[in-house]
Short mmCIF file of C-alpha atoms in Angstrom, two decimals:
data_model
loop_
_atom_site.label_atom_id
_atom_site.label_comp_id
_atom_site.label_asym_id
_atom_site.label_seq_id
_atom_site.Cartn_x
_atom_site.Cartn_y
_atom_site.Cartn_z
CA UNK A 160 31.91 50.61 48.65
CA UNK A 161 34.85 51.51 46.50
CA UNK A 162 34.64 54.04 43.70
CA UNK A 163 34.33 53.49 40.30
CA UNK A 164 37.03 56.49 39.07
CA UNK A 165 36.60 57.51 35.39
CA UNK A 166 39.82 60.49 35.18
CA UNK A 167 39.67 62.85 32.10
CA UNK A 168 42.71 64.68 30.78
CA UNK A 169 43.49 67.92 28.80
CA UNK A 170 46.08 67.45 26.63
CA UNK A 171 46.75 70.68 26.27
CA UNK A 172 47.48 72.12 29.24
CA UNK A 173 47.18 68.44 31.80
CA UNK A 174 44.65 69.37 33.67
CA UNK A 175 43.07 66.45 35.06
CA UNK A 176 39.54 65.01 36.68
CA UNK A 177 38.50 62.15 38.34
CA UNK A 178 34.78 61.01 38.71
CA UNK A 179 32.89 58.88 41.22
CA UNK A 180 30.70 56.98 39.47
CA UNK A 181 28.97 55.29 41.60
CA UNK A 182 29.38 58.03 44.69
CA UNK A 183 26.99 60.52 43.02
CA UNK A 184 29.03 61.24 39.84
CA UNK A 185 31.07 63.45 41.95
CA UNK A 186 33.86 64.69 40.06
CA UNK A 187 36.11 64.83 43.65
CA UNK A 188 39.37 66.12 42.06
CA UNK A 189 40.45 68.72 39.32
CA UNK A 190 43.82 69.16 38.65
CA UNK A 191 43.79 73.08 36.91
CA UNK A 192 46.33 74.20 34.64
CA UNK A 193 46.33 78.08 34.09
CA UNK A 194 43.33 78.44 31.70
CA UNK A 195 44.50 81.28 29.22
CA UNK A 196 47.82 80.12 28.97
CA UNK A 197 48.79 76.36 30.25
CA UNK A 198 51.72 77.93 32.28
CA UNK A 199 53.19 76.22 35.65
CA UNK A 200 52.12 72.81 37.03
CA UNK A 201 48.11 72.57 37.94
CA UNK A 202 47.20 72.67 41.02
CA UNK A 203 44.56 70.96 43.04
CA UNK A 204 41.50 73.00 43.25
CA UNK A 205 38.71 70.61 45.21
CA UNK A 206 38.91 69.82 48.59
CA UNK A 207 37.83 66.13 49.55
CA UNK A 208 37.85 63.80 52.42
CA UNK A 209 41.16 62.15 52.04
CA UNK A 210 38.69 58.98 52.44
CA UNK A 211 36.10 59.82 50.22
CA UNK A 212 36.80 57.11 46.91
CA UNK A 213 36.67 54.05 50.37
CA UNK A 214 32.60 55.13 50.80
CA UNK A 215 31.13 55.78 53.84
CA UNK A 216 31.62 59.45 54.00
CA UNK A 217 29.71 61.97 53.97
CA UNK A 218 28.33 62.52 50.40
CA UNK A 219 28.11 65.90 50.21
CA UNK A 220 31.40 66.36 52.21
CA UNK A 221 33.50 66.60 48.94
CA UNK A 222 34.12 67.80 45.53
CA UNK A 223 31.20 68.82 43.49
CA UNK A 224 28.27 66.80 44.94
CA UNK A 225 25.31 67.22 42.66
CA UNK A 226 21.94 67.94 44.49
CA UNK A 227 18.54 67.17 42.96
CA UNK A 228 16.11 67.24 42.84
CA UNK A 229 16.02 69.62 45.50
CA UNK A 230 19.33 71.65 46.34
CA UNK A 231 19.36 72.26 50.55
CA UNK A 232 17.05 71.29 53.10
CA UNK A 233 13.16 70.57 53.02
CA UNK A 234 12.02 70.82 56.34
CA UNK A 235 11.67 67.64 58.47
CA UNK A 236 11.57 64.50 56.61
CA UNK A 237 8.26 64.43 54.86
CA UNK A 238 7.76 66.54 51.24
CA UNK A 239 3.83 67.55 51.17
CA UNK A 240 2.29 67.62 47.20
CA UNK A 241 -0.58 68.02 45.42
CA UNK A 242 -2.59 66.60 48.20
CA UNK A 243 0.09 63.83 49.06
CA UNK A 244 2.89 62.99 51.51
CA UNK A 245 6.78 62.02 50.30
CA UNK A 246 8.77 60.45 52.68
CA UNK A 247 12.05 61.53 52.17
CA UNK A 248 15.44 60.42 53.66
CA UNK A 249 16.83 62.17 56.78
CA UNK A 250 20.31 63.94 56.33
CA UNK A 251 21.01 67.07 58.75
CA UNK A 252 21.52 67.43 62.20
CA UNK A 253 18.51 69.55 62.45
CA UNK A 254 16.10 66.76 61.26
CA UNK A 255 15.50 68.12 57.60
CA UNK A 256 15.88 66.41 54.38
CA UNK A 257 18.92 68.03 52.66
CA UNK A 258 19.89 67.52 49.05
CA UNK A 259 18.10 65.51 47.02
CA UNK A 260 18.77 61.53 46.33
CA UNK A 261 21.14 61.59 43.45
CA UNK A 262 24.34 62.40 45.20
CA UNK A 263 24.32 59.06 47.15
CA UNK A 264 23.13 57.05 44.78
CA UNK A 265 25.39 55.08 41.83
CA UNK A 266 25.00 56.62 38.38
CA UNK A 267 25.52 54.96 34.83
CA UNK A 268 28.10 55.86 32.55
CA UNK A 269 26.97 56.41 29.30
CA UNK A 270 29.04 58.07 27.11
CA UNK A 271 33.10 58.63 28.11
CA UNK A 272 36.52 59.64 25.88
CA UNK A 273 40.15 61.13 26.80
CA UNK A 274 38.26 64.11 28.05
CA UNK A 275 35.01 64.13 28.39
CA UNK A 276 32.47 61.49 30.62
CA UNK A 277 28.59 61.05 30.41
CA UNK A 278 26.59 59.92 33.10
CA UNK A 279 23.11 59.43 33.60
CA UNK A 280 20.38 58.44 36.63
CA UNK A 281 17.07 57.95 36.14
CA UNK A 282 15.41 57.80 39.42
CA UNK A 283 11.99 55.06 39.03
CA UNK A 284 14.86 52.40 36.71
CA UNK A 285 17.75 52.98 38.69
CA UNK A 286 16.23 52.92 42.16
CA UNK A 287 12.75 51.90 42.39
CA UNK A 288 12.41 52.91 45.73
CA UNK A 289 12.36 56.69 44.65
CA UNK A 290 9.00 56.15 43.59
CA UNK A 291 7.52 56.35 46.97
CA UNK A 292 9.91 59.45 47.45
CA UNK A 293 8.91 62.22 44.84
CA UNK A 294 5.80 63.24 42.97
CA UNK A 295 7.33 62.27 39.64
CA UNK A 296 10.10 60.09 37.70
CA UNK A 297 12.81 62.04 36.39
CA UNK A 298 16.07 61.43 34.54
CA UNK A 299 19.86 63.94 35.28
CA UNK A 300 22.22 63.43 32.51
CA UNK A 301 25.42 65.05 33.87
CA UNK A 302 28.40 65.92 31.05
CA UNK A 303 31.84 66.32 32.42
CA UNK A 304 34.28 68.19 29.90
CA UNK A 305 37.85 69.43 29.91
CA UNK A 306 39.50 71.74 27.03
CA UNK A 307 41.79 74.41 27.89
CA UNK A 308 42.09 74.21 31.42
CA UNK A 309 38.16 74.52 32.41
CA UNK A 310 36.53 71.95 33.63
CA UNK A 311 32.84 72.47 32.07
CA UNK A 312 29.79 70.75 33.57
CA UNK A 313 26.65 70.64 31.49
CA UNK A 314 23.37 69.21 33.29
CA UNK A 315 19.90 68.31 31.64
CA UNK A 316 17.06 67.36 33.61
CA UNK A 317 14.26 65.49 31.66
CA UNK A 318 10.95 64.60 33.05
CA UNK A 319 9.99 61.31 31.51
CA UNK A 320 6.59 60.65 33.74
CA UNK A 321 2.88 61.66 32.70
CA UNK A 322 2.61 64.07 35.82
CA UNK A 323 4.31 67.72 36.47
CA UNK A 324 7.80 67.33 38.28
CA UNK A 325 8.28 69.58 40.71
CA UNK A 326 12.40 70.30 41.35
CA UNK A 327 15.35 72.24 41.24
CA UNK A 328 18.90 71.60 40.89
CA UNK A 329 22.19 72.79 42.43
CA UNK A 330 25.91 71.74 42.64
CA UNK A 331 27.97 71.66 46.07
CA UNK A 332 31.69 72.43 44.95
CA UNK A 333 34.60 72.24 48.01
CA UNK A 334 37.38 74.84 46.83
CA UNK A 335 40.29 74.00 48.20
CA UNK A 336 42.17 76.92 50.05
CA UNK A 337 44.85 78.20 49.96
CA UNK A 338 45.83 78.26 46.11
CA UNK A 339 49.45 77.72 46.89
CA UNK A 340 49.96 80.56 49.36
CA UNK A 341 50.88 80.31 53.06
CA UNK A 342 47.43 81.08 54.64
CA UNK A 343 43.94 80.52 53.79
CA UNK A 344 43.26 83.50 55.68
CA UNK A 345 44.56 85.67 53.19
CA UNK A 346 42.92 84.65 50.18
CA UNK A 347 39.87 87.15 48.59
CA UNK A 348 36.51 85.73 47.84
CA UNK A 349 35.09 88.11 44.83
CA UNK A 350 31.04 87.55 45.01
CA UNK A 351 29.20 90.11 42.78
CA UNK A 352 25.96 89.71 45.01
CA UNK A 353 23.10 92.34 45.84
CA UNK A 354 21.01 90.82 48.50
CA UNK A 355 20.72 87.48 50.35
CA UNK A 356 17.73 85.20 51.78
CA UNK A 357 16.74 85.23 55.42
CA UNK A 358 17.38 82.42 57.35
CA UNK A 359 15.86 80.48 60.20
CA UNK A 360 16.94 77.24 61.40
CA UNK A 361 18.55 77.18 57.83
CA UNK A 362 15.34 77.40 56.64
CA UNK A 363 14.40 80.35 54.35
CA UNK A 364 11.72 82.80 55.71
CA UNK A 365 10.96 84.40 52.38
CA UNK A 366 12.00 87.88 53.27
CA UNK A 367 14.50 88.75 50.67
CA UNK A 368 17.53 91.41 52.55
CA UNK A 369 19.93 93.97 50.76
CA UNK A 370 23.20 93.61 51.68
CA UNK A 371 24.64 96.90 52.79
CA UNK A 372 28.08 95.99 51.97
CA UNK A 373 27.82 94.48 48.37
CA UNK A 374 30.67 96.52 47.21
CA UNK A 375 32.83 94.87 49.82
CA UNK A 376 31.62 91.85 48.50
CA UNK A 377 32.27 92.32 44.80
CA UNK A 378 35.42 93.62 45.38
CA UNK A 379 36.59 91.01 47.39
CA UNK A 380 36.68 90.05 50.91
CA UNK A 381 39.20 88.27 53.43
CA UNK A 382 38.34 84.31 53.61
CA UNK A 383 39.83 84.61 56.99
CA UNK A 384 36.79 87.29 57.86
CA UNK A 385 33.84 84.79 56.80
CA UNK A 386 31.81 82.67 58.65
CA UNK A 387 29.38 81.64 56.04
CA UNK A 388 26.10 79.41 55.42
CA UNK A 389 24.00 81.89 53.38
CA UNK A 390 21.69 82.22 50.80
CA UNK A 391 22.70 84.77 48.09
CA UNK A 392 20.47 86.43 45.14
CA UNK A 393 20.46 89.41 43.47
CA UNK A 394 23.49 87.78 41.24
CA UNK A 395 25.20 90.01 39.11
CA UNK A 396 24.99 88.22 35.23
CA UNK A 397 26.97 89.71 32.39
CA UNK A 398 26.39 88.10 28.85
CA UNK A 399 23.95 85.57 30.36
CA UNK A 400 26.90 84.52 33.14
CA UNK A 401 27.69 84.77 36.70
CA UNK A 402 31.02 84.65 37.62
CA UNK A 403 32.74 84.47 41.37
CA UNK A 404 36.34 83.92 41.54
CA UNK A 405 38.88 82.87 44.96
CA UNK A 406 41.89 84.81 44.24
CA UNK A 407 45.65 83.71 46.80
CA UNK A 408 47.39 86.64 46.27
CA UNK A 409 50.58 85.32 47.77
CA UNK A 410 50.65 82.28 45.13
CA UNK A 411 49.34 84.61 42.49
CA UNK A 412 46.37 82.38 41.57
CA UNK A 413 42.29 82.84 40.98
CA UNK A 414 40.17 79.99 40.83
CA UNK A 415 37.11 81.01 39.21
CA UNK A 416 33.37 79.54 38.76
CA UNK A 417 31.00 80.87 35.86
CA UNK A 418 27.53 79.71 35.72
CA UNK A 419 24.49 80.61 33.47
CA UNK A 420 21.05 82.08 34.55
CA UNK A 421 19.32 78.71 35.31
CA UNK A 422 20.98 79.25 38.44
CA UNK A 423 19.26 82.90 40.10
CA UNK A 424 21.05 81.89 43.62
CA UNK A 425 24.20 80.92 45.32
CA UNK A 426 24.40 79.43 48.44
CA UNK A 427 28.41 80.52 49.79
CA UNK A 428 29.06 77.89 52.63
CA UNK A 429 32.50 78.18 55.05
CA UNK A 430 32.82 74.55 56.74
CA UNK A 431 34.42 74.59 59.99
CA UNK A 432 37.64 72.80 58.84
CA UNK A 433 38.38 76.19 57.36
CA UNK A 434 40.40 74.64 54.20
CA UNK A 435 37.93 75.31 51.42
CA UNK A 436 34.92 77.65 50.53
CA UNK A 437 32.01 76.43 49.09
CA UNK A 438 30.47 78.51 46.43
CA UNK A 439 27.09 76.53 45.16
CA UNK A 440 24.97 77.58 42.29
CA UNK A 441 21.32 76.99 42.85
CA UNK A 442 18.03 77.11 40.79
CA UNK A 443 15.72 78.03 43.36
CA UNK A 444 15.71 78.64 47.15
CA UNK A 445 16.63 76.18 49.33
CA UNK A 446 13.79 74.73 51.19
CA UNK A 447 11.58 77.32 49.66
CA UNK A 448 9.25 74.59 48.44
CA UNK A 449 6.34 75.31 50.44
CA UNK A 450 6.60 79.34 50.02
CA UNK A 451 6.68 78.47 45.89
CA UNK A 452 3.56 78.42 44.92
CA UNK A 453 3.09 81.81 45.50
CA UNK A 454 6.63 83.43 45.06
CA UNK A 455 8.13 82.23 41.50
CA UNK A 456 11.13 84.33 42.43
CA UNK A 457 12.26 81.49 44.49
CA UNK A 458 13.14 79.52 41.76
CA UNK A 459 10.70 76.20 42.06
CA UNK A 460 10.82 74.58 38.94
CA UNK A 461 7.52 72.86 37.55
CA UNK A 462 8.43 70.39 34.37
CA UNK A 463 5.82 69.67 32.26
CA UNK A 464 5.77 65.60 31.16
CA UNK A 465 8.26 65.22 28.34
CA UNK A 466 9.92 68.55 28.87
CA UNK A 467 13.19 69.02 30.06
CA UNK A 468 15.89 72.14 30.85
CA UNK A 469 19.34 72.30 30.64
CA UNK A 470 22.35 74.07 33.07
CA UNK A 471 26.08 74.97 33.21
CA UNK A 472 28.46 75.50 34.97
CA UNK A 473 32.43 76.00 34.55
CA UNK A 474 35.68 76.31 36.97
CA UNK A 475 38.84 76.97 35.90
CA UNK A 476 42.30 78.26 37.44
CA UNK A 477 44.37 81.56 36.43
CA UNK A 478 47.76 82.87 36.95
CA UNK A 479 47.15 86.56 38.09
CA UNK A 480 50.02 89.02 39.60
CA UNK A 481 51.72 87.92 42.77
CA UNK A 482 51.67 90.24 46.02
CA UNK A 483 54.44 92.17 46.00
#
């Protein structure tokens, strides 16, 4: 299936974006001018399958895959709620359910100009089948923007059914590494994080553990020393934002992600091709489900019918001072 590509531009600076329509409403490339002051060329900031706009790949292999309405894995392949079972669709290795239906499935185009794009999916029109999938009908209206070199993403979640919607919502961006430099290796990941969520079988336990090295963390640490697939919490937000930032000393470039508090966790993921860093806001824990009900500082989100919530999220590219 080939992709229907909607590309936004910033006059301004010429940043660009390109869109997958109907892979997800991926936005699979941004083109970043330097945010504060439009100097130098932009650079590519996503990593994606080279592949990725033919179909067939992996979904959430590439740019910002959007994941709802549950972010990470449920485990095995059937969603228990309310008294009733949910098949849902296989997707890891493992045998668990992993993020959500809306990143495979074609989205609608709504609303689109120069530089900014609209799309919507509403699970029970667009794909019938999801009844049978999830405890309630929902509807994701996704809002790509670009204005000064930042690529803004805006997401509302509306629950349009006469039952509670159970959900929560998280983004999967691939940033591309290095920024320009000669080694990935070399480039600083700045996480202002307090704690993380213990893991097994990529599955959370519930016990909540404080990292001992947060400072190293904040201040920055060596991609080259990660090996990554956690669960992060204890975010640091300042003026209702959390902000993590990739810095490439050697090109003298920080790419940067800001997101607001719908998002209490970050899952930081390392894939083994070792030429990007995932750094993906979440609303709730992933495959916390079934510890919820008891533990609201997991995140589940319950949506009353004919309520909805809102989320954003922005990346954007800086010119910082070069390694000497």
């Amino acid at each position: 299936m080939t992709a229907e590509i909607v590309e936004l531009t910033d006059a301004t600076t010429g940043s660009t974006a390109e869109i997958a329509v109907n892979l997800g409403f991926n936005c699979y490339r941004f083109r970043a001018a330097d945010a504060n002051r439009g100097a130098g060329p932009p650079i590519e900031v996503l990593h994606s399958h080279p592949e990725f706009t033919a179909g067939g790949q992996r979904p959430s292999g590439s740019g910002i895959p959007i994941l709802f309405p549950f972010p990470g894995r449920i485990p095995g392949t059937t969603f228990a709620w309310q008294g009733r079972s949910y098949e849902l669709e296989p997707g890891d290795p493992l045998g668990n359910a992993i993020h959500g239906f809306v990143l495979r499935r074609p989205w609608r185009v709504i609303e689109q100009r120069a530089d900014r794009v609209v799309g919507q999916f509403h699970a029970w029109q667009d794909d019938p089948g999801l009844r049978d999938r999830w405890p309630a009908d929902f509807r994701i209206t996704a809002t790509y923007s670009l204005a000064k070199g930042t690529l803004r993403m805006h997401y509302r979640i509306e629950n349009p059914c006469e039952v509670d919607l159970p959900c929560g919502l998280g983004t999967h961006p691939y940033f591309r590494l290095p920024l320009g430099g000669p080694a990935a290796d070399d480039c600083l990941v700045r996480l202002p994080v307090t704690a993380r969520w213990e893991l097994n079988q990529m599955l959370p336990t519930g016990h909540r553990l404080e990292l001992d090295d947060a400072a190293a963390y904040r201040a920055g640490r060596r991609f080259g020393e990660l090996v990554l697939d956690d669960v992060f919490t204890g975010l640091a937000f300042e003026q209702g934002r959390f902000a993590a930032a990739i810095d490439d000393p050697a090109a003298g470039r920080s790419v940067g992600i800001r997101f607001d508090a719908t998002f209490p966790h970050c899952v930081v993921y390392t894939p083994p091709h070792r030429t990007a860093i995932c750094i993906e806001p979440y609303s709730c824990v992933p495959g916390g489900f079934a510890l919820a009900a008891s533990r609201p500082e997991l995140g589940l989100r319950i949506v009353p019918p004919g309520a909805q919530f809102e989320a954003t999220v922005e990346i954007s590219c800086r010119m910082v001072d070069p390694q000497n």
